[in-house]
mmCIF file of C-alpha atoms in Angstrom:
data_model
loop_
_atom_site.group_PDB
_atom_site.id
_atom_site.type_symbol
_atom_site.label_atom_id
_atom_site.label_comp_id
_atom_site.label_asym_id
_atom_site.label_seq_id
_atom_site.Cartn_x
_atom_site.Cartn_y
_atom_site.Cartn_z
ATOM 1 C CA UNK A 59 -10.909 -12.458 -0.753
ATOM 2 C CA UNK A 60 -7.853 -10.788 -1.715
ATOM 3 C CA UNK A 61 -4.128 -11.794 -1.602
ATOM 4 C CA UNK A 62 -0.760 -11.498 -3.574
ATOM 5 C CA UNK A 63 -0.795 -12.018 -6.867
ATOM 6 C CA UNK A 64 -4.536 -12.764 -6.885
ATOM 7 C CA UNK A 65 -6.600 -10.338 -9.475
ATOM 8 C CA UNK A 66 -8.159 -7.616 -7.452
ATOM 9 C CA UNK A 67 -11.942 -7.999 -7.128
ATOM 10 C CA UNK A 68 -14.959 -5.519 -7.532
ATOM 11 C CA UNK A 69 -18.155 -5.184 -6.063
ATOM 12 C CA UNK A 70 -21.096 -2.478 -7.547
ATOM 13 C CA UNK A 71 -23.783 -2.194 -4.739
ATOM 14 C CA UNK A 72 -26.535 0.536 -4.120
ATOM 15 C CA UNK A 73 -26.193 3.525 -0.891
ATOM 16 C CA UNK A 74 -27.259 2.161 1.696
ATOM 17 C CA UNK A 75 -26.818 -1.497 1.710
ATOM 18 C CA UNK A 76 -24.187 -3.449 3.842
ATOM 19 C CA UNK A 77 -21.040 -4.943 2.299
ATOM 20 C CA UNK A 78 -18.354 -7.363 3.360
ATOM 21 C CA UNK A 79 -14.943 -7.864 2.069
ATOM 22 C CA UNK A 80 -12.483 -10.333 2.738
ATOM 23 C CA UNK A 81 -8.774 -10.967 3.097
ATOM 24 C CA UNK A 82 -7.004 -14.325 3.702
ATOM 25 C CA UNK A 83 -3.107 -13.423 4.749
ATOM 26 C CA UNK A 84 -0.487 -16.381 4.116
ATOM 27 C CA UNK A 85 1.935 -15.605 7.098
ATOM 28 C CA UNK A 86 1.583 -14.862 10.900
ATOM 29 C CA UNK A 87 1.102 -11.475 11.658
ATOM 30 C CA UNK A 88 0.365 -9.533 14.990
ATOM 31 C CA UNK A 89 -1.842 -6.782 13.137
ATOM 32 C CA UNK A 90 -3.996 -6.858 10.131
ATOM 33 C CA UNK A 91 -4.214 -3.480 8.828
ATOM 34 C CA UNK A 92 -7.249 -2.236 6.387
ATOM 35 C CA UNK A 93 -6.335 0.849 3.991
ATOM 36 C CA UNK A 94 -8.755 2.570 1.425
ATOM 37 C CA UNK A 95 -7.304 3.896 -1.890
ATOM 38 C CA UNK A 96 -9.761 6.622 -3.723
ATOM 39 C CA UNK A 97 -9.174 7.480 -7.323
ATOM 40 C CA UNK A 98 -5.905 9.046 -7.767
ATOM 41 C CA UNK A 99 -4.929 8.818 -4.691
ATOM 42 C CA UNK A 100 -2.815 6.928 -2.431
ATOM 43 C CA UNK A 101 -4.003 4.337 0.243
ATOM 44 C CA UNK A 102 -4.822 5.493 3.740
ATOM 45 C CA UNK A 103 -5.554 3.300 6.788
ATOM 46 C CA UNK A 104 -9.135 3.261 7.777
ATOM 47 C CA UNK A 105 -8.889 0.510 10.321
ATOM 48 C CA UNK A 106 -6.092 -1.764 12.347
ATOM 49 C CA UNK A 107 -7.128 -5.080 14.183
ATOM 50 C CA UNK A 108 -4.416 -6.717 16.359
ATOM 51 C CA UNK A 109 -3.881 -10.649 16.779
ATOM 52 C CA UNK A 110 -5.402 -10.379 20.255
ATOM 53 C CA UNK A 111 -8.659 -8.634 19.396
ATOM 54 C CA UNK A 112 -11.428 -10.756 17.600
ATOM 55 C CA UNK A 113 -13.365 -7.030 16.263
ATOM 56 C CA UNK A 114 -12.804 -4.188 16.417
ATOM 57 C CA UNK A 115 -15.418 -0.991 14.888
ATOM 58 C CA UNK A 116 -14.804 2.753 13.725
ATOM 59 C CA UNK A 117 -18.060 4.282 13.081
ATOM 60 C CA UNK A 118 -19.450 2.525 9.858
ATOM 61 C CA UNK A 119 -16.617 -0.151 10.050
ATOM 62 C CA UNK A 120 -16.387 -3.494 11.180
ATOM 63 C CA UNK A 121 -13.232 -5.215 11.129
ATOM 64 C CA UNK A 122 -13.024 -9.161 12.017
ATOM 65 C CA UNK A 123 -9.782 -11.040 12.702
ATOM 66 C CA UNK A 124 -9.822 -15.020 12.745
ATOM 67 C CA UNK A 125 -5.953 -16.206 13.150
ATOM 68 C CA UNK A 126 -6.356 -19.691 13.125
ATOM 69 C CA UNK A 127 -7.880 -19.353 9.802
ATOM 70 C CA UNK A 128 -5.540 -16.411 8.731
ATOM 71 C CA UNK A 129 -8.575 -14.352 8.042
ATOM 72 C CA UNK A 130 -9.284 -10.866 8.143
ATOM 73 C CA UNK A 131 -13.111 -9.551 6.435
ATOM 74 C CA UNK A 132 -13.942 -5.611 6.466
ATOM 75 C CA UNK A 133 -17.590 -4.718 6.717
ATOM 76 C CA UNK A 134 -19.412 -1.037 6.009
ATOM 77 C CA UNK A 135 -22.463 -0.180 7.277
ATOM 78 C CA UNK A 136 -24.983 1.972 5.312
ATOM 79 C CA UNK A 137 -22.534 2.500 2.505
ATOM 80 C CA UNK A 138 -22.164 5.954 0.897
ATOM 81 C CA UNK A 139 -21.566 6.853 -2.622
ATOM 82 C CA UNK A 140 -18.349 8.373 -1.186
ATOM 83 C CA UNK A 141 -17.400 4.801 0.150
ATOM 84 C CA UNK A 142 -16.449 3.694 -3.271
ATOM 85 C CA UNK A 143 -12.660 2.844 -3.209
ATOM 86 C CA UNK A 144 -10.472 0.199 -3.289
ATOM 87 C CA UNK A 145 -10.200 -1.520 -0.532
ATOM 88 C CA UNK A 146 -6.894 -3.451 0.787
ATOM 89 C CA UNK A 147 -5.538 -5.484 3.883
ATOM 90 C CA UNK A 148 -2.423 -5.283 4.644
ATOM 91 C CA UNK A 149 0.118 -7.646 7.466
ATOM 92 C CA UNK A 150 3.373 -7.820 8.498
ATOM 93 C CA UNK A 151 6.077 -10.065 7.175
ATOM 94 C CA UNK A 152 6.395 -13.056 9.390
ATOM 95 C CA UNK A 153 10.142 -12.137 10.964
ATOM 96 C CA UNK A 154 8.130 -9.623 13.205
ATOM 97 C CA UNK A 155 10.107 -7.136 11.135
ATOM 98 C CA UNK A 156 7.858 -3.896 10.980
ATOM 99 C CA UNK A 157 9.669 -2.501 8.172
ATOM 100 C CA UNK A 158 7.732 -4.609 5.661
ATOM 101 C CA UNK A 159 3.799 -4.485 5.179
ATOM 102 C CA UNK A 160 2.613 -6.771 2.534
ATOM 103 C CA UNK A 161 -0.727 -6.089 0.508
ATOM 104 C CA UNK A 162 -3.407 -8.439 -0.964
ATOM 105 C CA UNK A 163 -4.875 -7.590 -4.192
ATOM 106 C CA UNK A 164 -7.678 -5.756 -2.844
ATOM 107 C CA UNK A 165 -11.222 -5.017 -3.437
ATOM 108 C CA UNK A 166 -12.819 -2.334 -5.668
ATOM 109 C CA UNK A 167 -16.144 -1.321 -4.471
ATOM 110 C CA UNK A 168 -18.307 0.987 -6.601
ATOM 111 C CA UNK A 169 -21.583 2.055 -4.483
ATOM 112 C CA UNK A 170 -23.875 3.686 -6.899
ATOM 113 C CA UNK A 171 -26.209 6.544 -5.386
ATOM 114 C CA UNK B 173 0.150 16.673 10.453
ATOM 115 C CA UNK B 174 2.389 15.617 7.485
ATOM 116 C CA UNK B 175 2.493 15.410 3.986
ATOM 117 C CA UNK B 176 4.305 12.802 1.592
ATOM 118 C CA UNK B 177 4.921 14.482 -1.619
ATOM 119 C CA UNK B 178 6.096 12.103 -4.922
ATOM 120 C CA UNK B 179 7.142 14.164 -7.980
ATOM 121 C CA UNK B 180 6.445 14.124 -10.652
ATOM 122 C CA UNK B 181 2.851 13.265 -10.653
ATOM 123 C CA UNK B 182 3.225 11.657 -14.471
ATOM 124 C CA UNK B 183 6.147 10.186 -16.103
ATOM 125 C CA UNK B 184 6.530 9.625 -19.983
ATOM 126 C CA UNK B 185 9.767 7.683 -21.054
ATOM 127 C CA UNK B 186 11.256 6.167 -23.988
ATOM 128 C CA UNK B 187 11.634 2.416 -23.673
ATOM 129 C CA UNK B 188 15.604 1.952 -22.483
ATOM 130 C CA UNK B 189 15.261 5.159 -20.904
ATOM 131 C CA UNK B 190 16.601 5.662 -17.138
ATOM 132 C CA UNK B 191 13.915 7.300 -15.268
ATOM 133 C CA UNK B 192 13.832 8.971 -11.950
ATOM 134 C CA UNK B 193 11.254 9.195 -9.289
ATOM 135 C CA UNK B 194 11.468 11.333 -6.136
ATOM 136 C CA UNK B 195 9.973 11.183 -2.507
ATOM 137 C CA UNK B 196 9.837 13.666 0.227
ATOM 138 C CA UNK B 197 8.007 13.433 3.816
ATOM 139 C CA UNK B 198 7.777 16.308 6.404
ATOM 140 C CA UNK B 199 6.794 13.667 8.816
ATOM 141 C CA UNK B 200 9.990 12.857 10.018
ATOM 142 C CA UNK B 201 9.488 9.210 9.747
ATOM 143 C CA UNK B 202 12.429 6.762 9.873
ATOM 144 C CA UNK B 203 11.544 3.874 7.503
ATOM 145 C CA UNK B 204 10.347 4.564 3.660
ATOM 146 C CA UNK B 205 9.123 2.395 0.816
ATOM 147 C CA UNK B 206 8.271 2.464 -2.578
ATOM 148 C CA UNK B 207 5.312 0.012 -4.302
ATOM 149 C CA UNK B 208 4.493 -0.439 -7.451
ATOM 150 C CA UNK B 209 0.760 -1.023 -8.002
ATOM 151 C CA UNK B 210 -0.366 -2.569 -11.562
ATOM 152 C CA UNK B 211 -3.429 -2.222 -12.869
ATOM 153 C CA UNK B 212 -6.149 -4.682 -10.791
ATOM 154 C CA UNK B 213 -3.337 -5.999 -9.154
ATOM 155 C CA UNK B 214 -2.338 -4.974 -5.823
ATOM 156 C CA UNK B 215 1.068 -3.460 -4.007
ATOM 157 C CA UNK B 216 4.285 -4.899 -4.552
ATOM 158 C CA UNK B 217 7.540 -3.716 -2.409
ATOM 159 C CA UNK B 218 10.905 -2.589 -5.004
ATOM 160 C CA UNK B 219 12.511 -1.237 -2.204
ATOM 161 C CA UNK B 220 12.706 0.087 1.700
ATOM 162 C CA UNK B 221 15.033 2.127 3.474
ATOM 163 C CA UNK B 222 14.967 2.141 7.515
ATOM 164 C CA UNK B 223 17.184 5.084 7.506
ATOM 165 C CA UNK B 224 19.465 7.262 6.066
ATOM 166 C CA UNK B 225 21.815 5.820 3.405
ATOM 167 C CA UNK B 226 19.898 2.613 4.261
ATOM 168 C CA UNK B 227 18.455 0.229 1.238
ATOM 169 C CA UNK B 228 16.693 -2.909 1.446
ATOM 170 C CA UNK B 229 15.484 -5.022 -1.834
ATOM 171 C CA UNK B 230 11.587 -5.662 -1.820
ATOM 172 C CA UNK B 231 10.396 -8.673 -3.977
ATOM 173 C CA UNK B 232 10.258 -6.518 -7.078
ATOM 174 C CA UNK B 233 13.803 -4.694 -6.892
ATOM 175 C CA UNK B 234 15.206 -6.112 -10.208
ATOM 176 C CA UNK B 235 15.424 -3.197 -13.010
ATOM 177 C CA UNK B 236 15.467 -0.801 -10.167
ATOM 178 C CA UNK B 237 17.693 1.723 -7.930
ATOM 179 C CA UNK B 238 16.829 3.392 -4.827
ATOM 180 C CA UNK B 239 18.663 5.793 -3.211
ATOM 181 C CA UNK B 240 17.761 7.702 1.008
ATOM 182 C CA UNK B 241 20.643 10.428 0.898
ATOM 183 C CA UNK B 242 18.415 12.142 3.285
ATOM 184 C CA UNK B 243 16.050 11.124 6.083
ATOM 185 C CA UNK B 244 13.666 12.903 4.731
ATOM 186 C CA UNK B 245 13.485 12.022 0.984
ATOM 187 C CA UNK B 246 13.791 8.354 -1.326
ATOM 188 C CA UNK B 247 14.201 7.819 -4.558
ATOM 189 C CA UNK B 248 13.561 5.258 -7.072
ATOM 190 C CA UNK B 249 15.318 4.841 -10.592
ATOM 191 C CA UNK B 250 14.021 2.873 -13.765
ATOM 192 C CA UNK B 251 17.181 1.653 -14.509
ATOM 193 C CA UNK B 252 16.124 0.741 -17.993
ATOM 194 C CA UNK B 253 12.275 1.824 -18.894
ATOM 195 C CA UNK B 254 10.206 -1.285 -20.276
ATOM 196 C CA UNK B 255 6.783 -0.930 -22.067
ATOM 197 C CA UNK B 256 5.277 -3.901 -18.962
ATOM 198 C CA UNK B 257 6.167 -1.591 -16.506
ATOM 199 C CA UNK B 258 4.142 0.740 -16.610
ATOM 200 C CA UNK B 259 2.325 1.458 -13.477
ATOM 201 C CA UNK B 260 1.418 3.728 -10.862
ATOM 202 C CA UNK B 261 4.634 3.753 -8.441
ATOM 203 C CA UNK B 262 3.679 4.644 -4.383
ATOM 204 C CA UNK B 263 5.886 6.287 -2.195
ATOM 205 C CA UNK B 264 4.950 5.548 1.560
ATOM 206 C CA UNK B 265 6.557 6.199 5.174
ATOM 207 C CA UNK B 266 6.031 5.626 8.718
ATOM 208 C CA UNK B 267 7.853 6.058 12.383
ATOM 209 C CA UNK B 268 10.315 2.933 13.127
ATOM 210 C CA UNK B 269 8.097 0.554 15.415
ATOM 211 C CA UNK B 270 4.837 1.987 14.511
ATOM 212 C CA UNK B 271 2.232 0.149 11.994
ATOM 213 C CA UNK B 272 0.646 2.760 10.042
ATOM 214 C CA UNK B 273 2.302 3.720 6.959
ATOM 215 C CA UNK B 274 1.364 7.433 4.706
ATOM 216 C CA UNK B 275 1.334 7.266 0.867
ATOM 217 C CA UNK B 276 2.291 9.809 -1.098
ATOM 218 C CA UNK B 277 -0.440 10.519 -4.292
ATOM 219 C CA UNK B 278 1.520 8.067 -6.729
ATOM 220 C CA UNK B 279 3.451 8.861 -9.349
ATOM 221 C CA UNK B 280 2.223 7.193 -13.115
ATOM 222 C CA UNK B 281 4.566 6.193 -14.947
ATOM 223 C CA UNK B 282 3.773 5.790 -18.735
ATOM 224 C CA UNK B 283 6.463 4.033 -21.577
ATOM 225 C CA UNK B 284 6.698 4.948 -24.943
#
């Protein structure tokens, strides 16, 4: 899983496989966001899950959230080579401010064709 | 749609030099951010600004200054570049009370 000062994790899989990435966060949040960063680009939001949702789907993406264990997961089914990227989870600060978003260390996913 | 433009894309400086990174957004967003991304690490917040002329320190503000003279622009100054701060600097913005952050493509800093 990824958070804070931990080092970025790396996964390498074959195209067509399914993959799950985990994220554990340290402070209360009302929403977990998952961002994808492709090489040479800034991160971009791919899916967002709120504290009152246990699961959220968007195409081949599925996010889960367990507020009791402060953990979230992102699954990608039927991966494509174009899914190769770094994936970050992010949460808003415990103060409830929408102004500060804290990112995990990320998971570097390589999907081999 | 909108875009966040960061300049320059690559910045090479000498140790001890003062260096400025610029960011412009045309989303008309209220809040803007500067993050630092070190190789193999997550994004760490340097400064953010919730409106024009507002500045808030993040977790990594020491050694940096920021300026938000206009709503659309947010600049970051490395006050004295050090070799251990070679990294990618990412600018981002979002609408006040909204959740999604929009990022620029980054400025890669190299210190010789």
